[in-house]
Amino acid sequence: QVQLVESGGGSVQAGGSLRLSCAASEYTYRRNCMGWFRQAPGKEREGVATIRTGDGSTYYADFVKGRFTISQDNAKNTRYLQMNSLNAEDTAMYYCAAAFICPPRPGLSAHAYNYWGQGTQVTVYS
């Protein structure tokens, strides 16, 4: 059964932090790669961070490097996106996604991912 459920979104003041969670079914969690993506109104979906299940290697979009951290808890079949130093440009719907076949590194293209969660809204206000 394919299932991805995001949580942890909300409204936060600029400079603040949020931690997003992506709970997966066992079947989905074992897919080779997982990514966090975001989409703001009127903009295309963009890759934020990815992680490879096998070796835990991580990759980040330039605009979040040093601020966001992707991680995983294999015992809970859950992956996280810790977001620090948030700014208004980070406001978007955030999605987690899983891919059977890992795309070429850094794997930030949404087209490569087979399964998607419903999304969680992040709003950053000043």
Tab-separated table of C-alpha atoms in Angstrom:
chain	number	residue	atom	x	y	z
A	1	GLN	CA	0.000	0.000	0.000
A	2	VAL	CA	1.367	3.347	-1.022
A	3	GLN	CA	0.913	6.031	1.567
A	4	LEU	CA	2.668	9.254	2.439
A	5	VAL	CA	1.258	11.608	5.046
A	6	GLU	CA	2.827	14.984	5.774
A	7	SER	CA	2.372	16.965	8.966
A	8	GLY	CA	3.979	19.781	10.878
A	9	GLY	CA	3.127	22.737	8.698
A	10	GLY	CA	1.768	25.976	10.071
A	11	SER	CA	2.342	29.697	10.382
A	12	VAL	CA	5.604	31.005	11.767
A	13	GLN	CA	7.270	34.353	12.048
A	14	ALA	CA	10.241	35.076	9.831
A	15	GLY	CA	13.403	33.735	11.414
A	16	GLY	CA	11.505	30.926	13.102
A	17	SER	CA	11.595	27.166	12.638
A	18	LEU	CA	9.287	24.305	11.768
A	19	ARG	CA	9.788	20.575	11.461
A	20	LEU	CA	7.810	18.717	8.848
A	21	SER	CA	7.199	14.995	9.076
A	22	CYS	CA	6.414	12.491	6.352
A	23	ALA	CA	5.033	9.212	7.648
A	24	ALA	CA	5.145	6.398	5.124
A	25	SER	CA	3.725	2.941	4.839
A	26	GLU	CA	6.346	0.223	5.061
A	27	TYR	CA	6.001	-0.371	1.332
A	28	THR	CA	6.531	3.262	0.452
A	29	TYR	CA	9.265	3.902	2.979
A	30	ARG	CA	11.470	1.250	1.409
A	31	ARG	CA	11.400	2.957	-1.951
A	32	ASN	CA	14.857	3.999	-2.916
A	33	CYS	CA	14.600	7.747	-2.630
A	34	MET	CA	12.444	10.311	-0.933
A	35	GLY	CA	12.235	14.013	-1.441
A	36	TRP	CA	10.659	17.164	-0.070
A	37	PHE	CA	9.205	19.553	-2.605
A	38	ARG	CA	7.295	22.781	-2.385
A	39	GLN	CA	4.942	24.790	-4.522
A	40	ALA	CA	3.956	28.397	-3.999
A	41	PRO	CA	0.885	29.904	-5.686
A	42	GLY	CA	1.567	30.640	-9.338
A	43	LYS	CA	4.922	28.876	-9.280
A	44	GLU	CA	6.161	25.492	-10.387
A	45	ARG	CA	6.844	22.741	-7.908
A	46	GLU	CA	10.491	22.777	-6.896
A	47	GLY	CA	12.755	20.334	-5.143
A	48	VAL	CA	13.925	21.250	-1.658
A	49	ALA	CA	15.854	18.242	-0.346
A	50	THR	CA	16.236	14.545	-1.057
A	51	ILE	CA	17.515	11.515	0.814
A	52	ARG	CA	18.480	8.040	-0.355
A	53	THR	CA	17.100	5.224	1.743
A	54	GLY	CA	20.089	2.968	1.308
A	55	ASP	CA	22.998	5.093	2.418
A	56	GLY	CA	21.176	8.093	3.852
A	57	SER	CA	22.931	10.506	1.539
A	58	THR	CA	21.232	13.874	1.334
A	59	TYR	CA	21.022	16.678	-1.197
A	60	TYR	CA	19.672	20.193	-0.973
A	61	ALA	CA	18.559	22.963	-3.242
A	62	ASP	CA	20.903	25.935	-3.042
A	63	PHE	CA	18.219	28.182	-1.587
A	64	VAL	CA	17.865	26.015	1.563
A	65	LYS	CA	21.445	24.916	2.154
A	66	GLY	CA	22.509	25.700	5.661
A	67	ARG	CA	18.914	26.287	6.792
A	68	PHE	CA	17.035	23.037	6.154
A	69	THR	CA	17.955	19.488	7.150
A	70	ILE	CA	16.394	16.289	5.853
A	71	SER	CA	16.608	13.183	8.019
A	72	GLN	CA	14.986	9.813	8.552
A	73	ASP	CA	13.959	7.518	11.376
A	74	ASN	CA	13.880	3.995	9.991
A	75	ALA	CA	12.199	2.631	13.116
A	76	LYS	CA	9.238	4.945	12.554
A	77	ASN	CA	9.158	4.873	8.742
A	78	THR	CA	9.241	8.633	8.925
A	79	ARG	CA	11.325	11.321	7.313
A	80	TYR	CA	11.685	14.862	8.470
A	81	LEU	CA	12.486	18.291	7.158
A	82	GLN	CA	13.846	20.616	9.811
A	83	MET	CA	13.476	24.184	8.587
A	84	ASN	CA	15.331	26.994	10.333
A	85	SER	CA	15.733	30.692	9.583
A	86	LEU	CA	12.522	30.715	7.621
A	87	ASN	CA	11.674	33.688	5.443
A	88	ALA	CA	8.669	34.792	3.433
A	89	GLU	CA	10.018	33.136	0.286
A	90	ASP	CA	9.675	29.776	2.016
A	91	THR	CA	5.891	30.131	2.117
A	92	ALA	CA	4.444	27.256	0.090
A	93	MET	CA	2.684	23.927	0.201
A	94	TYR	CA	5.271	21.302	1.076
A	95	TYR	CA	5.039	17.767	-0.239
A	96	CYS	CA	6.979	14.597	0.376
A	97	ALA	CA	7.427	12.111	-2.437
A	98	ALA	CA	8.998	8.706	-2.991
A	99	ALA	CA	10.696	7.195	-6.022
A	100	PHE	CA	11.230	3.562	-6.933
A	101	ILE	CA	14.271	4.385	-8.956
A	102	CYS	CA	16.505	7.112	-7.639
A	103	PRO	CA	16.980	9.899	-10.158
A	104	PRO	CA	20.492	11.113	-10.868
A	105	ARG	CA	21.901	13.068	-7.960
A	106	PRO	CA	20.771	15.436	-6.512
A	107	GLY	CA	17.338	14.093	-7.518
A	108	LEU	CA	15.465	17.359	-7.129
A	109	SER	CA	13.235	16.966	-10.188
A	110	ALA	CA	9.621	16.302	-9.244
A	111	HIS	CA	9.060	14.314	-12.432
A	112	ALA	CA	11.209	11.470	-11.114
A	113	TYR	CA	8.965	10.689	-8.136
A	114	ASN	CA	6.144	8.167	-8.271
A	115	TYR	CA	4.239	8.732	-5.049
A	116	TRP	CA	3.127	11.931	-3.363
A	117	GLY	CA	1.565	12.985	-0.106
A	118	GLN	CA	-1.290	15.459	0.180
A	119	GLY	CA	0.935	18.325	1.295
A	120	THR	CA	1.211	20.547	4.349
A	121	GLN	CA	1.052	24.331	4.231
A	122	VAL	CA	3.900	26.468	5.521
A	123	THR	CA	3.292	30.189	5.896
A	124	VAL	CA	6.023	32.577	7.011
A	125	TYR	CA	4.970	36.066	8.060
A	126	SER	CA	7.040	39.114	8.903
